[in-house]
CSV table of C-alpha atoms and ligand atoms in Angstrom, one decimal:
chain,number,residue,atom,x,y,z
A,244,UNK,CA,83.6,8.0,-106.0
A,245,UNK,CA,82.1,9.8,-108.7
A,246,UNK,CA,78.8,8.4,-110.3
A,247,UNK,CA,79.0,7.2,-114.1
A,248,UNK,CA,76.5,8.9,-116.2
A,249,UNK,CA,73.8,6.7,-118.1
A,250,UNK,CA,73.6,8.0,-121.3
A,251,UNK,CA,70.3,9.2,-122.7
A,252,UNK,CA,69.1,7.3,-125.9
A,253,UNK,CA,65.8,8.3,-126.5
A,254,UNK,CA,62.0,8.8,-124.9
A,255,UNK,CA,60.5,5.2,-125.7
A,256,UNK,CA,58.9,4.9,-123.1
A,257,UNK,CA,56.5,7.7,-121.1
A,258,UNK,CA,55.8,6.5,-117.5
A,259,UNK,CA,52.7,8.9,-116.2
A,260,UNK,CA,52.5,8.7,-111.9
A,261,UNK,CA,48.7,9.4,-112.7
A,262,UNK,CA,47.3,8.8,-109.2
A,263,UNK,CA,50.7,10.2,-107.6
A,264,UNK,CA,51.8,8.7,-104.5
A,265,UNK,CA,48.1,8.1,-103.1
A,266,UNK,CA,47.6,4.4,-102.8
A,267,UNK,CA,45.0,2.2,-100.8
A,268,UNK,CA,47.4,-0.4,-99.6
A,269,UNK,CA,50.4,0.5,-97.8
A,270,UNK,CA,52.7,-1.9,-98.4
A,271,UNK,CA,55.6,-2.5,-96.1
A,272,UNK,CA,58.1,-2.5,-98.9
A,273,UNK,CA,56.9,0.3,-101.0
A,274,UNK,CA,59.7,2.3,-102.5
A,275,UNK,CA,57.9,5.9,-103.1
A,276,UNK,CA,56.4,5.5,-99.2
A,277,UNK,CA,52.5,5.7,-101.1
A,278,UNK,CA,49.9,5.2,-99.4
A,279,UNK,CA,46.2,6.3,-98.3
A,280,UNK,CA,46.1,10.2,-97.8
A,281,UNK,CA,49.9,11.0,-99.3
A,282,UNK,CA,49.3,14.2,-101.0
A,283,UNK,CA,52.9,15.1,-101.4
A,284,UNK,CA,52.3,14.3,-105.1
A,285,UNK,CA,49.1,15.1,-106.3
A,286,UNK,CA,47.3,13.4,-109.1
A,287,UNK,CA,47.1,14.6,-112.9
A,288,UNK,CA,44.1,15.5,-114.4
A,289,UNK,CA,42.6,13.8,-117.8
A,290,UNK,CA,43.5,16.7,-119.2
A,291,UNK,CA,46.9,16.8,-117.8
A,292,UNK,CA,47.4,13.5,-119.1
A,293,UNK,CA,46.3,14.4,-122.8
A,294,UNK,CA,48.9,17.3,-123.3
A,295,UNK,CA,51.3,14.5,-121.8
A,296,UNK,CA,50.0,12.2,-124.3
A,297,UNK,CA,50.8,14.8,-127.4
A,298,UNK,CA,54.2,15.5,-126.3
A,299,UNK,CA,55.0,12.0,-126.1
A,300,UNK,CA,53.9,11.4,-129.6
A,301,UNK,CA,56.2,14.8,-130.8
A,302,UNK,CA,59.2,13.2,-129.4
A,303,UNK,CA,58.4,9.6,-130.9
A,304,UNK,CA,57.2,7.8,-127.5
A,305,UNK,CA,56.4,4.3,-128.3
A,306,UNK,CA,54.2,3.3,-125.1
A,307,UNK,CA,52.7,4.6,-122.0
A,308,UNK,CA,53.0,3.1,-118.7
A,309,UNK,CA,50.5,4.5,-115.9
A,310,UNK,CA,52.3,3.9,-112.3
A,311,UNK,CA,51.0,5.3,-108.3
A,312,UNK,CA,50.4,5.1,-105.7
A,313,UNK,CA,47.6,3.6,-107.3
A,314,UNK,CA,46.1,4.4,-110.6
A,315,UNK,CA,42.7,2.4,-110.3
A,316,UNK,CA,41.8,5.5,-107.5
A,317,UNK,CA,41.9,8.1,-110.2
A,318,UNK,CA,38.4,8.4,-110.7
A,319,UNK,CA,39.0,8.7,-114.3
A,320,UNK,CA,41.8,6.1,-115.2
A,321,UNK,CA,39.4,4.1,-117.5
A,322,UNK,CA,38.6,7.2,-119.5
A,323,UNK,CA,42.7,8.4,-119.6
A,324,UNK,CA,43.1,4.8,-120.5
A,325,UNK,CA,40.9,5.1,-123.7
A,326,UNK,CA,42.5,8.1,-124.7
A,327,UNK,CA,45.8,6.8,-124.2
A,328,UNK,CA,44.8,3.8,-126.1
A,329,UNK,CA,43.7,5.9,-129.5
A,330,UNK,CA,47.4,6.9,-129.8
A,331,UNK,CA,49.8,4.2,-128.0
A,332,UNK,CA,50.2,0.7,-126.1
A,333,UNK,CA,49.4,1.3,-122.6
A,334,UNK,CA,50.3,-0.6,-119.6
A,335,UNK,CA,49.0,-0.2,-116.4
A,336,UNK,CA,50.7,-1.6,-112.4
A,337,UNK,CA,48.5,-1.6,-110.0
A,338,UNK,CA,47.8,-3.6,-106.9
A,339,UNK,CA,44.4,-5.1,-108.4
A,340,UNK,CA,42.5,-4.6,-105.4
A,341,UNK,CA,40.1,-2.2,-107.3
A,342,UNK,CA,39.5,-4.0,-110.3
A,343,UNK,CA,35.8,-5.2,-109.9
A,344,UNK,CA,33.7,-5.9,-112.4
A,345,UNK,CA,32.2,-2.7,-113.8
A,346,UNK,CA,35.8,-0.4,-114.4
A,347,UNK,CA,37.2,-4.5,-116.2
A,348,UNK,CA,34.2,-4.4,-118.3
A,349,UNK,CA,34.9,-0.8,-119.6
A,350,UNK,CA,38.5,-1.1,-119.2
A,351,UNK,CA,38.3,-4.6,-121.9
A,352,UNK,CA,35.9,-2.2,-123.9
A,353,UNK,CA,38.5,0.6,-124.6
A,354,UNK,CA,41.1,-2.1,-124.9
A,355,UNK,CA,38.9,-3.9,-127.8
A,356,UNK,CA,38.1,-0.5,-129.6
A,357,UNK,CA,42.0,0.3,-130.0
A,358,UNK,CA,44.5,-0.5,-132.7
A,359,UNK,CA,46.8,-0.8,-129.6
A,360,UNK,CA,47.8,-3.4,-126.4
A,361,UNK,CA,46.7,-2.5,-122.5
A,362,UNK,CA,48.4,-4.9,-120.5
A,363,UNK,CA,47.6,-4.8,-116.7
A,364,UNK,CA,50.1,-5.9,-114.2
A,365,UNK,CA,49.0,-6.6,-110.4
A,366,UNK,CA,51.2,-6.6,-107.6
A,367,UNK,CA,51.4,-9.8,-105.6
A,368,UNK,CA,54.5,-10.7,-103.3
A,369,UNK,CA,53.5,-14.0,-102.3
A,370,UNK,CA,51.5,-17.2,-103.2
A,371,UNK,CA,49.9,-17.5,-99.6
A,372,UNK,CA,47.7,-14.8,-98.0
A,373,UNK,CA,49.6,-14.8,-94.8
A,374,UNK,CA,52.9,-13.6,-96.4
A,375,UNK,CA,51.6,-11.8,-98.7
A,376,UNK,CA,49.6,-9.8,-96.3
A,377,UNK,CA,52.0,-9.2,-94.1
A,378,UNK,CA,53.6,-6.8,-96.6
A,379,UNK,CA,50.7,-5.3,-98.7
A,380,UNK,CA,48.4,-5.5,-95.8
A,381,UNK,CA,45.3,-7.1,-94.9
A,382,UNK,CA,42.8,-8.8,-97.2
A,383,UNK,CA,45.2,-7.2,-100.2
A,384,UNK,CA,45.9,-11.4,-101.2
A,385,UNK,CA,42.0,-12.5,-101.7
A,386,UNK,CA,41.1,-8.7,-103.2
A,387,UNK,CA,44.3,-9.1,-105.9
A,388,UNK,CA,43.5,-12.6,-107.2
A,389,UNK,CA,40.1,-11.4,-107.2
A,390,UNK,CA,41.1,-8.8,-109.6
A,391,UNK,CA,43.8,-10.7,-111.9
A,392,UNK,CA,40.7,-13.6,-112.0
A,393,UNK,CA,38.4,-10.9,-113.3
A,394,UNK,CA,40.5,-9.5,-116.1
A,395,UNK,CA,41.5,-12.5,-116.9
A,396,UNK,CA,37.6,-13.0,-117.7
A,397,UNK,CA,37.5,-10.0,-119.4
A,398,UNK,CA,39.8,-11.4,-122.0
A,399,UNK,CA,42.9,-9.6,-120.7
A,400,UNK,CA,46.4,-11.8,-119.6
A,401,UNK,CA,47.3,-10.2,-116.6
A,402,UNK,CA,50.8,-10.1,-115.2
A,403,UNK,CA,51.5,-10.8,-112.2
A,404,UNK,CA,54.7,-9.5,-110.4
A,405,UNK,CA,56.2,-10.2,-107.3
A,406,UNK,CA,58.8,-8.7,-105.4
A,407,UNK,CA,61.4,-11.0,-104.7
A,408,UNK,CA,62.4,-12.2,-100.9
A,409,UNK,CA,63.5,-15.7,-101.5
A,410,UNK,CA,66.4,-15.3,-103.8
A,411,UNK,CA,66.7,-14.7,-107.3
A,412,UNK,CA,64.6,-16.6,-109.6
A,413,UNK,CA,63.5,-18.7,-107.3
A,414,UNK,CA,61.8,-21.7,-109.3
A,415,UNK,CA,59.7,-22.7,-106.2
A,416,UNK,CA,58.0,-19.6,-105.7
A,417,UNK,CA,57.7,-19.0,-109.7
A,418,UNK,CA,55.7,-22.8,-109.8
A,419,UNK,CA,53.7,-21.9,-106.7
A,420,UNK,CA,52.6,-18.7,-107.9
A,421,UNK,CA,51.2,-20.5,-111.4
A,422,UNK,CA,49.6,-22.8,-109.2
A,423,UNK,CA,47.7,-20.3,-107.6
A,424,UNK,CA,46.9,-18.3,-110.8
A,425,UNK,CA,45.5,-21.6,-112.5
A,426,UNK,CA,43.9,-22.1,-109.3
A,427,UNK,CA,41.7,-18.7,-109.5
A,428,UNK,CA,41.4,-19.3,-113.4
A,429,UNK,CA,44.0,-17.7,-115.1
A,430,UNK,CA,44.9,-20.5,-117.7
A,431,UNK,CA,48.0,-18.1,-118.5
A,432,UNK,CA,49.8,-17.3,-115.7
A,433,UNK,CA,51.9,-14.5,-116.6
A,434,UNK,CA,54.7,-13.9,-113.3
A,435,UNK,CA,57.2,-11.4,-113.3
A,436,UNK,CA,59.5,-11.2,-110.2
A,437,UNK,CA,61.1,-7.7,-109.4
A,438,UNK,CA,63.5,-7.1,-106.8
A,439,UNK,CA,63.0,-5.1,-103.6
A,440,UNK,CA,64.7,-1.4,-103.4
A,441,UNK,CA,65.4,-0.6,-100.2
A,442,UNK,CA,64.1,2.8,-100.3
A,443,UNK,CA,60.8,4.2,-98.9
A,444,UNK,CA,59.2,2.0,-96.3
A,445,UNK,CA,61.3,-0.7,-97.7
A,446,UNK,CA,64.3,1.2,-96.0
A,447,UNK,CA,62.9,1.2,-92.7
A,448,UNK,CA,62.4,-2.5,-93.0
A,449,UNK,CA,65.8,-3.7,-94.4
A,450,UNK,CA,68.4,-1.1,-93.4
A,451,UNK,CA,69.0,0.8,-96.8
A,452,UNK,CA,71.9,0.7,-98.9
A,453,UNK,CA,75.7,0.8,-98.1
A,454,UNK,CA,78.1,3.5,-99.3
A,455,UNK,CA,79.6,0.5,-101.6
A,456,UNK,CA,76.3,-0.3,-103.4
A,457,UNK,CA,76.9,1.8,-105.6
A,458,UNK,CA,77.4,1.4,-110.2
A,459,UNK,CA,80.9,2.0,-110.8
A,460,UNK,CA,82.3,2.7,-114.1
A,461,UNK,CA,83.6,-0.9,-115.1
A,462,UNK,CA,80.2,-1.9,-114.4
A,463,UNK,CA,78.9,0.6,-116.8
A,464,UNK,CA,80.9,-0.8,-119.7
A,465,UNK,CA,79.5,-4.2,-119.2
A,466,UNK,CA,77.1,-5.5,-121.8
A,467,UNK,CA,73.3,-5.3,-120.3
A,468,UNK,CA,74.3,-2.0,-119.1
A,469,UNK,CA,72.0,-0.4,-121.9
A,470,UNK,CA,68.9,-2.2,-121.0
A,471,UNK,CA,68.8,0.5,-117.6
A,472,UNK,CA,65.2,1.9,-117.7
A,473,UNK,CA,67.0,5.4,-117.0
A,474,UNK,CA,68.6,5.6,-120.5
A,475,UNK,CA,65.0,5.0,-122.4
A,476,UNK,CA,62.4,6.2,-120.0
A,477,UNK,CA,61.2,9.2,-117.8
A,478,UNK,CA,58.2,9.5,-115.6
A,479,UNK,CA,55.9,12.8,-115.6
A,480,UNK,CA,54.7,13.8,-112.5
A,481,UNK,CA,52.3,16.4,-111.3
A,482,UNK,CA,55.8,17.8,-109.9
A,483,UNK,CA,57.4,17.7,-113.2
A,484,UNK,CA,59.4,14.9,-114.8
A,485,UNK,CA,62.0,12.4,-112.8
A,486,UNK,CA,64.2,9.8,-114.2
A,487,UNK,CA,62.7,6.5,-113.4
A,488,UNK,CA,59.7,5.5,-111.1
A,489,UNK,CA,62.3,4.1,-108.5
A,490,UNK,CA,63.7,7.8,-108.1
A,491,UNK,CA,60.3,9.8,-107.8
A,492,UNK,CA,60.3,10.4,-104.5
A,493,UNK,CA,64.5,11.6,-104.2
A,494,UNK,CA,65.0,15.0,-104.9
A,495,UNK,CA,68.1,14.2,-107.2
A,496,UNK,CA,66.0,12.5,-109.5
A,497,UNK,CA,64.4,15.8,-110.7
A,498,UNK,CA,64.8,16.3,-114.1
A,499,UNK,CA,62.3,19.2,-114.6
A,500,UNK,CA,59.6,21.1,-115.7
A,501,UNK,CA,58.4,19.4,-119.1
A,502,UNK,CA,59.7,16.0,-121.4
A,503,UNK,CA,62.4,18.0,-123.6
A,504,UNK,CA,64.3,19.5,-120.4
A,505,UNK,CA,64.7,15.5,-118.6
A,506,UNK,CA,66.3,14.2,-121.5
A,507,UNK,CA,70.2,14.2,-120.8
A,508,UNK,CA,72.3,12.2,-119.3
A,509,UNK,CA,72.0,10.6,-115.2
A,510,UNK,CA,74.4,10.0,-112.9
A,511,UNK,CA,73.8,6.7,-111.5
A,512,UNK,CA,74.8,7.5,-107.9
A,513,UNK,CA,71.6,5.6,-105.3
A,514,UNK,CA,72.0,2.8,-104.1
A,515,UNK,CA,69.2,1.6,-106.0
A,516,UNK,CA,70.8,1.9,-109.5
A,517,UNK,CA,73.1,-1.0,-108.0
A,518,UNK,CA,69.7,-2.7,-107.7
A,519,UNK,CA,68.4,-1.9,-111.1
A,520,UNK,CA,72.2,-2.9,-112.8
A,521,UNK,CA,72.1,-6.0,-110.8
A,522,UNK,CA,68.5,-7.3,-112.1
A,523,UNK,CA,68.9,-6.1,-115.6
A,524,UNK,CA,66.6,-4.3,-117.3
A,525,UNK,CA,63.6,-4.8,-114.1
A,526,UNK,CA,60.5,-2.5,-115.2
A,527,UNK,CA,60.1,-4.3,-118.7
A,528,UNK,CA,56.9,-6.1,-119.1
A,529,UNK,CA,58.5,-9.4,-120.4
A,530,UNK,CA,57.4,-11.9,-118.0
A,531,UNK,CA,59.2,-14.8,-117.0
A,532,UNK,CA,56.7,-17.7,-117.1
A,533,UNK,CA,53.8,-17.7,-120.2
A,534,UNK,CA,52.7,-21.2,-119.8
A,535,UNK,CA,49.8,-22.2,-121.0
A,536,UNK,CA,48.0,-25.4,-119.7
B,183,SF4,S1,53.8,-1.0,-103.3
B,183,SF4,FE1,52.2,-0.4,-104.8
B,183,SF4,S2,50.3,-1.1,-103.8
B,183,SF4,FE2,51.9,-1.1,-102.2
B,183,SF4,S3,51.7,0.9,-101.2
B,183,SF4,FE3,53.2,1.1,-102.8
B,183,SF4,S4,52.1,1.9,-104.6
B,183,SF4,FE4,50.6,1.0,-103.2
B,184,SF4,S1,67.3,3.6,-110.0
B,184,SF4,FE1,67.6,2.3,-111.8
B,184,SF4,S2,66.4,3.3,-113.5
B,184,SF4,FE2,66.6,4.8,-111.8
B,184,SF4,S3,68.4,6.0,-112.3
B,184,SF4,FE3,69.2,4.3,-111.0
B,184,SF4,S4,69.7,2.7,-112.5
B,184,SF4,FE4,68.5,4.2,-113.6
């Protein structure tokens, strides 16, 4: 069968792998395999990040997204924050397990001196710390809420997202997750659940995809189709630029050396762009509970 492309539309979104595929959890369902002492990818300099930063605004980016591994190990993420902040809205995913009170404090200052929004998302998969630590490890539960509770004292709404075991849109785990969040106090929980690729360690753990999850064209031409992260956003790497942060780690993803030479067409043909067209547009930061008490 051959893969439909996804058309190109336009850089409006820059995702920047600034930390690479280094990360201090190791999560049992991590699609890029990160984890502590994975040098495969390594990460970008400040400076690295600034000529990023000036292409992105030559080609009409409209926000930065900072991805890992994890970006909070980046000994200079607050100060690549700050200058991201001068010239776009910045978002940031990490697992929160860093976030202690001195890099919040001068993370909320840099957010306050810009013209622009830094929203912070935290990974959580579960709202008790025995399931959740079965996947992201142990301690990861108490060490995340521990962060979200922080920025949320710093001023900031934190999203939280969760990868999603127990079915789509599962209303039980959404309430229990507020719960929890109200019960560390975030008065606005903010929950965003994302679907597991079964790539990276997640593949060991769930058997991969089958040759029939796959996009076909029909699916293609259905509405929603558009919303694919691939046809608005690339990721820059310290190995040049791929299509999407699902695809960093797969060779075919490659789209090369610099911004200009990734933007043209993909064809959607992993397993995981079944995922993506499935869940609709996954990697936006709309959450799907803002409730406040
Ligand atoms: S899922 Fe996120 S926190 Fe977990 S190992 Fe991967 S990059 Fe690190
Ligand atoms: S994995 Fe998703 S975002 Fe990446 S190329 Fe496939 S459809 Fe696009």
């Amino acid at each position: 069968m051959t893969a439909p492309d996804c058309p190109f539309r336009g850089l409006d979104s820059l995702w920047i792998q600034v930390a690479g595929l280094s990360c201090n959890l190791r999560c049992a369902h991590c699609f890029n395999a990160s984890g502590p002492g994975n040098r495969e990818m390594p990460a970008l300099s400040r400076i690295d990040v600034r000529s990023l930063l000036d292409e992105a605004e030559t080609v009409g980016v409209r926000d930065i997204v900072f991805t890992g591994g994890e970006p909070f190990l980046h000994p200079e993420m607050v100060e690549i924050a700050g200058d991201t902040l001068s010239r776009f809205p910045a978002t940031i995913l990490t697992n929160g397990t860093l976030l202690i009170g001195r890099i919040v404090e001068r993370l909320a200052a840099a957010a306050r001196d810009s013209i622009y929004s830094l929203e912070v998302r935290i990974s959580l998969d579960a709202p008790t710390e025995e399931d959740n630590d079965r996947i992201r490890g142990k301690g990861s539960f108490e060490r995340a809420l521990a962060g979200a509770a922080c920025l949320a004292e710093a001023g900031f709404l934190p999203i939280v997202t969760a990868v999603q075991f127990r079915g789509e849109s599962d209303p039980v785990a959404l309430e229990e997750v507020e719960i929890l969040l109200r019960s560390r106090g975030i008065r606005k929980p903010r929950v965003k659940f994302l679907p597991a690729f079964r790539m990276g360690r997640e593949a060991e753990r769930s058997g991969g995809y089958g040759e029939d999850d796959r996009v076909t064209t029909e699916m293609l031409e259905l509405p929603g189709a558009e919303q694919l992260l691939c046809s608005t956003a690339r990721v820059a790497t310290s190995r040049g630029v791929w299509v999407c942060p699902i695809l960093v780690n797969e060779r075919g993803g490659w789209m090369g050396g610099t911004l200009s030479e990734s933007f043209r067409p993909f064809p959607l043909a992993y397993g995981a762009c079944s995922t993506c067209f499935r869940h609709g547009a996954v990697c936006a930061n709309a959450a799907t509970a803002v409730r406040e008490e």
